[in-house]
Amino acid sequence: MIPNIPRAGRNLRRAHDVLRVLVRYGFSDVVQELGLDRALHRGRRTLRLERADAEIIREPRAVRLRRALEELGPTFIKFGQILSTRPDLIPRDWVEEFSKLQDDVAQLPGKVILDQIRTELGEKVDTLFASIEPEALAAASIAQVHRARLRDGTEVVLKVLRPGIRRVINADLELMEFLAQLVERHFEDLGFSPVEAVDQFRREIRREMDYTIEARATERMREDFADDPNIDFPRVFHEASTHSVLCQEYVHGRLLSRTPVEEFSSEERLAIVRNGTHAVFRQCLEIGFFHADPHPGNIIVRTDEHGRAGPITFIDCGMTGHIDPKTAEHLADIVQGTISGDLDRVIDVVIAMTDADPMIAMNRAFRADVWEFIGYFQNITLGSLHMGRLLQEFFDKLQRHRLRCPADIVFLIKALTTIEGVGESICPEFDIIAEARPSLEKLLHRRYSLGALRMRVQNSMIAYAEMAEDIPRQFKMLLTAAHRHKLTLNLQHRGLHDVTRTVEHASRNISRALVITALLVASSVLILADKAGSTRSVALQIGAWVGFSLAALIAIWSVTLGRNP
């Protein structure tokens, strides 16, 4: 399998560097277990030379892996950052550690970025922009942000992909996929799937590197809150945007993550938390399309000419979530079933959301865990329900039983718990539960109101009518096929593949054993015949030893195949 590394990584030196870093941070046992030490320049000798010191070994495994990702560069840093938003894919301690990863990278020279912008926009650069500042406002692992001014005087920011970053990430992705397959093949009970984690990263990073997706998401959210003067999203200038360049309005204000809380008055803090909570809960529970990462670094507090805080603007809409109507119904069923203590309803929701085996509903341990979850929130009113905490507890129960929660539900939990954390840190006295109540009521109203029930009954009646209308035609087709002797019944056997393979393997072994026995008997007969004769026969002796040799070769071959079927 080692010869596949250069093909998977397209760069043997890069694969070599990755393995050396893993060894340096105390993962030599993993490298040796996978047999990857043979890919290093000096093999096991290199492992001894690169052995991690005692200080590194004493650190927790998650900390060592985070430090290794930081040293491996932009792709691996982004890999850890994205996985830190997916507690359904990796262990909880890894999530907490990966959330500390920072894009501490040096910014590229202004000329390099300007050349990249001109490559993307062509001659339009001179007609669109009056100026572009060469100094970056921010530099991350895959992009840089520069301030600019349009010809009409509008101040904008340009988010520009680093030149060549797609090629670097694609090469590292292939190497990641290869290593993930090796790890998953050799290690069991990891508690997560390395292949699935890398696959999720591949989808997310390619979305983030396509700025047309972020542009559409930003415009959609801006339209959703067009009637709300307290919540805003940046305006996108599509004529100056491409897949690798995103042009948005420059938002005047204070970034929440860089502004001490003490600089805001109590009234301003209250307004900031109210606006942020209202926006996220409305997106998650009413609109169904939401900003999945509303942390303080993505919230700008607009200021007036006197410096007073006003509306808030959400930026960086590259990570979004979508709740379809069916999933919204499941959320309503979770809330209603929990409040009313309906165990079977909550279990039915779990099975529907996770595509779990329906037989899990009869599992005593699972039912006990779900009932324990219901006990946390049972007999409380909707006005005192902590939605974020409820969904987090629900998710923890799913994880305990290895049930996979849909990705958008994970994003929804992250969005709700993130904005609740922002509220608690800025204005602890703010009643988040009361602010979320209208959105929860609308969610339940869409599911359990008389109008919703009437619509479901109507849709069911239409479906039954269509089925009844179609039954005669289907029955006629069945009778016609039977009359023409073309009626066939296909049965699919499941779980018999291993049995079939075992039987075939045993049959081959028996056949080889019979051949070996025949050769041994025939060779023995030849030797006895040679000894019984008056004179020695060279032909008989040669025939006997050829038979013995063939029997030995077939036996060795059979043993080898038995070890590697």
XYZ file of C-alpha atoms in Angstrom:
565
model
C 0.000 0.000 0.000
C 2.990 2.290 0.478
C 3.510 2.827 -3.295
C 0.054 4.457 -3.389
C 1.189 7.377 -1.228
C 2.878 9.369 -4.014
C -0.217 8.942 -6.206
C -2.577 9.910 -3.406
C -0.574 12.948 -2.345
C 0.899 13.777 -5.769
C 3.992 14.703 -3.825
C 6.118 12.141 -1.976
C 7.948 14.897 -0.136
C 4.654 16.229 1.249
C 3.660 12.753 2.442
C 7.099 12.418 4.005
C 6.684 15.760 5.850
C 3.253 14.761 7.175
C 4.582 11.502 8.593
C 7.596 13.201 10.194
C 5.342 15.756 11.925
C 3.063 12.984 13.210
C 6.072 11.161 14.627
C 7.430 14.350 16.196
C 4.176 14.870 18.094
C 4.033 11.391 19.522
C 2.089 9.438 16.909
C 4.919 7.074 15.944
C 2.852 4.116 17.190
C 0.137 4.970 14.675
C 2.658 5.404 11.861
C 4.269 2.037 12.637
C 0.926 0.266 13.077
C -0.102 1.420 9.604
C 3.252 0.381 8.139
C 3.895 3.946 6.991
C 7.348 4.063 8.576
C 8.614 2.313 5.428
C 7.650 5.423 3.448
C 10.125 7.579 5.345
C 13.538 8.160 3.891
C 15.360 6.143 6.517
C 12.409 4.156 7.858
C 12.561 3.137 11.487
C 15.819 5.018 11.986
C 13.983 8.242 11.173
C 11.317 7.342 13.736
C 13.994 7.090 16.421
C 15.598 10.370 15.379
C 12.254 12.191 15.345
C 11.031 10.727 18.614
C 8.876 13.197 20.571
C 10.362 14.537 23.785
C 8.889 13.784 27.192
C 7.133 17.152 27.436
C 5.148 16.547 24.246
C 4.265 12.973 25.200
C 2.759 14.148 28.490
C 0.252 16.354 26.674
C -3.208 14.918 25.876
C -3.594 13.272 22.489
C -6.015 15.960 21.275
C -3.537 18.740 22.147
C -0.713 16.988 20.301
C -2.887 16.495 17.236
C -3.921 20.156 17.258
C -0.273 21.256 17.391
C 0.559 18.857 14.540
C -2.238 20.336 12.407
C -0.931 23.849 13.061
C 2.544 22.854 11.891
C 1.227 21.094 8.761
C -0.199 24.329 7.373
C -3.352 25.886 5.871
C -5.177 22.764 4.663
C -4.789 20.889 7.931
C -5.591 23.974 10.020
C -8.808 24.442 8.065
C -9.499 20.724 8.440
C -9.392 21.056 12.222
C -11.442 24.258 12.229
C -14.253 22.709 10.192
C -14.256 19.522 12.256
C -14.511 21.641 15.423
C -18.039 22.477 14.252
C -18.954 18.786 13.863
C -19.160 17.066 17.273
C -21.156 14.332 15.530
C -18.049 13.254 13.601
C -15.197 13.458 16.135
C -14.840 13.049 19.924
C -15.899 15.952 22.144
C -12.392 16.614 23.540
C -11.100 16.940 19.962
C -13.867 19.440 19.171
C -12.874 21.622 22.113
C -9.182 21.454 21.223
C -9.652 22.054 17.483
C -11.713 25.158 18.248
C -8.438 26.740 19.444
C -6.897 26.518 15.959
C -6.127 29.951 14.568
C -5.231 31.116 11.073
C -1.947 32.692 12.160
C -0.486 33.129 8.691
C 1.570 35.889 7.143
C -0.226 37.991 4.556
C 0.854 37.828 0.949
C 2.324 40.951 -0.662
C -0.264 43.350 -2.031
C 1.023 42.944 -5.598
C 0.336 39.183 -5.503
C -3.272 39.742 -4.424
C -3.779 42.570 -6.936
C -2.526 40.282 -9.698
C -4.977 37.615 -8.516
C -7.862 40.130 -8.607
C -6.887 41.245 -12.103
C -6.668 37.617 -13.253
C -10.203 37.002 -11.971
C -11.879 40.232 -13.117
C -9.763 41.099 -16.142
C -10.088 44.584 -17.577
C -13.111 45.290 -15.364
C -10.774 46.076 -12.486
C -9.981 49.538 -13.877
C -13.630 50.364 -14.593
C -14.998 48.997 -11.299
C -12.497 50.208 -8.706
C -11.089 53.620 -7.958
C -8.551 52.099 -5.554
C -7.596 48.850 -3.834
C -5.493 48.966 -0.677
C -2.454 46.657 -0.922
C -2.344 46.187 2.870
C -4.686 43.402 4.010
C -7.353 43.971 6.646
C -7.105 40.293 7.579
C -5.136 37.262 6.393
C -6.406 33.702 6.825
C -5.200 30.313 5.657
C -7.115 30.325 2.364
C -7.994 33.983 1.750
C -7.112 37.616 2.403
C -9.416 40.587 2.888
C -8.552 43.981 1.368
C -10.330 47.297 1.554
C -11.243 49.027 -1.730
C -13.359 51.818 -3.191
C -15.672 51.597 -6.188
C -15.783 54.261 -8.896
C -18.971 55.732 -7.385
C -17.237 56.167 -4.019
C -18.747 53.137 -2.267
C -16.398 51.578 0.266
C -16.108 47.799 -0.134
C -14.032 44.850 1.041
C -12.595 42.210 -1.270
C -12.258 38.653 -0.012
C -9.673 37.009 -2.284
C -8.576 33.384 -2.411
C -4.828 32.939 -2.106
C -3.252 32.096 -5.488
C -2.711 28.362 -5.944
C -4.568 27.452 -2.739
C -6.999 25.166 -4.598
C -4.117 23.100 -5.979
C -2.507 22.827 -2.530
C -5.762 21.842 -0.835
C -6.686 19.293 -3.503
C -3.276 17.621 -3.189
C -3.509 17.547 0.620
C -7.073 16.254 0.385
C -5.978 13.223 -1.607
C -3.287 12.501 0.965
C -5.835 12.921 3.798
C -8.260 10.542 2.110
C -5.536 7.915 1.712
C -4.444 8.204 5.368
C -8.078 8.159 6.566
C -8.721 4.924 4.658
C -5.626 3.343 6.215
C -6.600 4.398 9.738
C -10.184 3.190 9.369
C -8.990 -0.149 7.988
C -6.483 -0.792 10.779
C -8.172 0.675 13.875
C -11.591 -0.271 15.212
C -13.817 1.423 17.798
C -12.332 4.870 17.235
C -15.697 6.396 18.065
C -15.785 8.161 14.692
C -15.153 7.516 11.010
C -11.939 9.125 9.670
C -13.130 8.622 6.082
C -16.422 10.384 6.805
C -14.621 13.220 8.599
C -12.347 13.842 5.600
C -15.302 13.576 3.227
C -17.211 16.187 5.232
C -14.159 18.446 5.183
C -13.839 18.038 1.415
C -17.441 19.173 0.892
C -17.186 22.099 3.305
C -13.830 23.409 2.078
C -14.960 23.329 -1.544
C -18.078 25.264 -0.578
C -15.962 27.825 1.261
C -13.653 28.220 -1.724
C -16.586 29.036 -4.035
C -17.536 32.623 -3.224
C -20.582 32.546 -5.494
C -22.204 30.273 -2.873
C -21.389 32.679 -0.051
C -22.638 35.602 -2.154
C -26.021 33.932 -2.723
C -26.324 33.003 0.948
C -25.546 36.560 2.054
C -28.077 38.036 -0.360
C -30.758 35.599 0.781
C -30.241 36.456 4.451
C -30.201 40.146 3.648
C -33.589 39.765 1.946
C -34.968 37.752 4.886
C -34.307 40.701 7.227
C -35.033 43.532 4.807
C -37.933 44.634 7.041
C -35.886 44.597 10.262
C -33.901 47.814 10.866
C -31.888 46.231 13.703
C -30.406 43.291 11.790
C -28.452 43.449 8.556
C -26.156 41.534 6.236
C -23.583 43.069 3.860
C -24.620 44.086 0.385
C -22.946 41.990 -2.320
C -21.650 43.523 -5.554
C -22.028 40.661 -8.016
C -20.442 42.518 -10.921
C -17.170 42.603 -8.946
C -17.389 39.038 -7.626
C -16.291 35.665 -9.036
C -15.686 32.164 -7.705
C -12.418 33.403 -6.153
C -13.243 37.040 -5.327
C -16.130 38.300 -3.186
C -16.943 42.019 -3.158
C -19.142 43.276 -0.298
C -19.903 46.615 1.251
C -17.572 47.838 3.976
C -19.461 47.880 7.288
C -18.582 50.766 9.595
C -18.705 49.662 13.195
C -16.980 47.668 15.891
C -16.243 43.967 15.576
C -17.753 42.343 18.651
C -14.764 40.046 19.241
C -12.322 42.991 19.298
C -14.378 45.334 21.455
C -14.290 45.054 25.263
C -17.757 44.619 26.724
C -17.133 47.579 29.044
C -17.121 49.964 26.068
C -20.863 49.348 25.599
C -23.469 50.748 27.935
C -25.926 48.390 29.608
C -28.652 49.482 27.158
C -26.353 48.838 24.192
C -25.379 45.375 25.475
C -29.038 44.514 25.962
C -29.882 45.635 22.416
C -26.943 43.709 20.900
C -27.936 40.441 22.593
C -31.634 40.923 21.818
C -30.946 41.586 18.135
C -28.487 38.697 17.785
C -30.713 36.196 19.586
C -33.785 37.280 17.641
C -31.954 36.960 14.330
C -30.547 33.466 14.961
C -33.730 31.999 16.470
C -35.843 33.450 13.680
C -33.490 32.009 11.056
C -33.320 28.579 12.703
C -36.932 28.056 13.750
C -38.961 30.217 11.375
C -37.088 30.842 8.113
C -35.189 27.552 7.964
C -31.987 29.045 6.492
C -29.430 30.267 9.001
C -25.926 31.549 9.651
C -24.242 28.497 11.182
C -21.349 30.315 12.881
C -22.658 33.485 14.627
C -19.685 33.958 16.965
C -18.491 37.448 18.032
C -15.877 37.508 15.253
C -18.699 37.443 12.697
C -20.835 40.193 14.274
C -20.235 43.893 13.669
C -22.025 46.469 15.806
C -22.830 49.465 13.617
C -22.195 52.890 15.102
C -23.641 56.309 14.363
C -21.732 59.556 13.936
C -21.507 59.906 17.721
C -20.077 56.409 18.199
C -23.225 54.979 19.750
C -23.959 51.301 19.076
C -26.880 50.549 16.807
C -27.954 47.652 14.546
C -25.817 44.556 14.147
C -24.464 43.095 10.909
C -23.565 39.433 10.437
C -20.566 38.819 8.168
C -18.780 35.757 6.770
C -21.810 33.764 5.636
C -19.785 30.926 4.141
C -21.047 28.385 6.682
C -24.825 28.060 6.538
C -27.468 25.509 7.462
C -30.833 24.639 5.982
C -33.828 23.143 7.795
C -36.349 21.626 5.396
C -40.063 21.438 6.314
C -39.856 17.777 7.346
C -36.934 18.436 9.693
C -38.828 21.414 11.129
C -41.700 19.036 11.872
C -39.264 16.728 13.661
C -38.034 19.635 15.794
C -41.606 20.494 16.728
C -42.270 16.844 17.610
C -39.173 16.765 19.849
C -40.333 19.872 21.729
C -43.964 18.768 22.043
C -43.105 15.156 22.884
C -40.595 16.231 25.544
C -42.888 18.750 27.226
C -45.819 16.315 27.254
C -43.703 13.320 28.322
C -44.583 11.290 25.215
C -41.783 8.711 25.123
C -42.910 6.898 21.974
C -43.245 10.124 19.991
C -39.692 11.182 20.831
C -38.371 7.703 19.927
C -40.240 7.837 16.608
C -38.554 11.189 15.884
C -35.139 9.695 16.657
C -35.741 6.820 14.230
C -37.029 9.168 11.511
C -34.160 11.668 11.865
C -31.270 9.223 12.108
C -32.521 6.409 9.832
C -31.898 4.072 12.763
C -33.050 0.459 12.883
C -36.696 0.589 14.056
C -35.926 -2.300 16.425
C -33.970 0.142 18.583
C -37.359 1.275 19.900
C -37.474 -2.030 21.820
C -33.985 -1.600 23.306
C -34.392 -1.156 27.070
C -31.196 0.880 27.523
C -32.147 3.214 24.677
C -35.674 3.734 26.021
C -34.251 4.441 29.476
C -31.887 7.081 28.063
C -34.669 8.772 26.091
C -36.885 8.778 29.166
C -34.050 10.316 31.184
C -33.747 13.027 28.515
C -37.489 13.713 28.709
C -37.246 13.895 32.499
C -34.915 16.904 32.228
C -37.563 19.005 30.528
C -40.898 17.309 31.285
C -43.762 19.336 32.769
C -42.156 22.706 32.027
C -43.947 25.377 30.051
C -42.967 26.549 26.610
C -42.068 29.921 28.113
C -39.368 28.330 30.274
C -37.926 25.899 27.709
C -34.219 26.345 26.961
C -34.147 25.282 23.290
C -30.386 25.169 22.879
C -29.918 23.054 25.993
C -32.725 20.712 24.951
C -31.212 20.063 21.523
C -27.726 19.623 23.010
C -28.999 17.011 25.471
C -30.863 15.324 22.634
C -27.683 15.221 20.549
C -25.654 13.779 23.436
C -28.127 10.917 23.810
C -27.841 10.133 20.096
C -24.062 10.079 20.324
C -24.136 7.666 23.234
C -25.953 5.127 21.070
C -23.821 5.794 17.951
C -26.748 7.347 16.067
C -25.766 9.898 13.437
C -27.561 13.226 13.680
C -28.191 15.042 10.352
C -25.532 17.650 9.606
C -27.970 20.569 9.461
C -29.336 19.684 12.914
C -25.758 19.752 14.203
C -25.267 23.170 12.603
C -28.555 24.351 14.124
C -27.469 23.228 17.601
C -24.141 24.987 17.093
C -25.813 28.216 15.947
C -28.240 28.273 18.879
C -25.663 27.408 21.529
C -23.159 29.890 20.046
C -25.546 32.839 20.159
C -26.688 31.808 23.652
C -23.035 31.837 24.713
C -22.587 35.285 23.189
C -25.622 36.507 25.124
C -24.420 35.089 28.424
C -20.969 36.670 28.027
C -22.193 40.145 27.014
C -25.434 40.521 28.955
C -25.958 37.700 31.490
C -29.201 39.186 32.771
C -30.883 38.993 29.347
C -33.763 36.486 29.211
C -32.876 34.430 26.131
C -35.689 31.950 26.776
C -38.314 34.690 26.596
C -36.770 36.031 23.382
C -36.880 32.572 21.790
C -40.470 31.874 22.806
C -42.196 33.553 19.790
C -40.102 31.511 17.346
C -40.852 28.301 19.251
C -44.566 29.108 19.264
C -44.537 29.656 15.507
C -42.669 26.371 15.023
C -45.292 24.465 17.029
C -48.133 26.391 15.395
C -47.003 25.293 11.935
C -47.046 21.692 13.154
C -50.047 21.482 15.506
C -52.451 24.286 14.621
C -55.886 23.443 13.236
C -54.811 24.740 9.853
C -51.724 22.498 9.862
C -53.766 19.463 10.907
C -56.364 20.206 8.221
C -53.628 20.476 5.592
C -52.079 17.134 6.642
C -55.473 15.411 6.534
C -56.130 16.927 3.118
C -52.760 15.798 1.767
C -53.320 12.293 3.175
C -56.746 12.031 1.558
C -55.316 13.104 -1.791
C -52.536 10.504 -1.484
C -55.035 7.762 -0.617
C -57.279 8.792 -3.527
C -54.346 8.672 -5.949
C -53.340 5.256 -4.613
C -56.920 3.922 -4.963
C -57.078 5.285 -8.490
C -53.822 3.565 -9.402
C -54.613 0.145 -7.844
C -56.798 -1.188 -10.744
C -54.107 -0.383 -13.318
C -51.365 -2.015 -11.226
C -53.587 -5.099 -10.624
C -54.308 -5.399 -14.342
C -50.562 -5.292 -15.120
C -49.985 -8.037 -12.534
C -52.678 -10.300 -14.041
C -51.385 -9.687 -17.576
C -47.851 -10.669 -16.556
C -49.151 -13.822 -14.846
C -51.256 -14.753 -17.881
C -48.245 -14.430 -20.185
C -46.063 -16.456 -17.792
C -43.776 -13.453 -17.293
C -44.421 -13.005 -13.600
C -41.133 -13.268 -11.732
C -40.279 -13.104 -8.053
C -36.870 -11.742 -7.088
C -35.547 -12.567 -3.620
C -32.531 -10.777 -2.231
C -30.531 -12.677 0.356
C -28.692 -10.541 2.871
C -25.899 -11.642 5.122
C -25.057 -14.732 3.024
C -21.995 -13.288 1.323
C -19.638 -14.288 4.139
C -21.180 -17.781 4.315
C -20.777 -18.243 0.550
C -17.193 -17.032 0.653
C -16.400 -19.379 3.566
C -17.932 -22.389 1.790
C -16.038 -21.607 -1.417
C -12.802 -21.188 0.519
C -13.359 -24.530 2.296
C -14.128 -26.249 -1.024
C -10.903 -24.966 -2.544
C -8.949 -26.168 0.493
C -10.526 -29.636 0.222
C -9.709 -29.786 -3.481
C -6.105 -28.809 -2.878
C -5.865 -31.338 -0.030
C -7.104 -34.096 -2.329
C -4.542 -33.131 -4.981
C -1.743 -33.095 -2.393
C -2.853 -36.475 -1.025
C -2.997 -37.946 -4.529
C 0.501 -36.688 -5.306
C 1.893 -38.044 -2.048
C 0.241 -41.460 -2.575
C 1.379 -41.645 -6.202
C 4.941 -40.649 -5.308
C 5.016 -43.170 -2.485
C 3.823 -45.915 -4.871
C 6.595 -45.002 -7.315
C 9.232 -45.267 -4.589
C 7.868 -48.632 -3.419
C 7.829 -49.868 -7.007
C 11.429 -48.758 -7.457
C 12.526 -50.607 -4.297
C 10.558 -53.760 -5.232
C 12.284 -54.058 -8.609
C 15.457 -55.976 -9.251
C 17.192 -52.895 -10.574
C 16.888 -49.231 -9.687
C 14.843 -47.069 -12.076
C 15.933 -43.436 -12.409
C 12.617 -42.547 -14.064
C 10.622 -43.836 -11.094
C 12.827 -41.909 -8.663
C 12.518 -38.672 -10.684
C 8.748 -39.104 -10.944
C 8.468 -39.680 -7.185
C 10.517 -36.608 -6.247
C 8.634 -34.446 -8.756
C 5.398 -35.572 -7.109
C 6.716 -34.819 -3.621
C 7.953 -31.382 -4.790
C 4.620 -30.514 -6.389
C 2.786 -31.568 -3.218
C 5.084 -29.368 -1.115
C 4.643 -26.354 -3.417
C 0.853 -26.703 -3.428
C 0.861 -27.020 0.378
C 2.967 -23.851 0.790
C 0.754 -22.017 -1.700
C -2.389 -23.147 0.183
C -0.994 -21.927 3.526
C -0.126 -18.548 1.970
C -3.626 -18.172 0.538
C -5.103 -19.180 3.863
C -3.348 -16.252 5.545
C -4.393 -13.816 2.822
C -7.738 -15.081 1.445
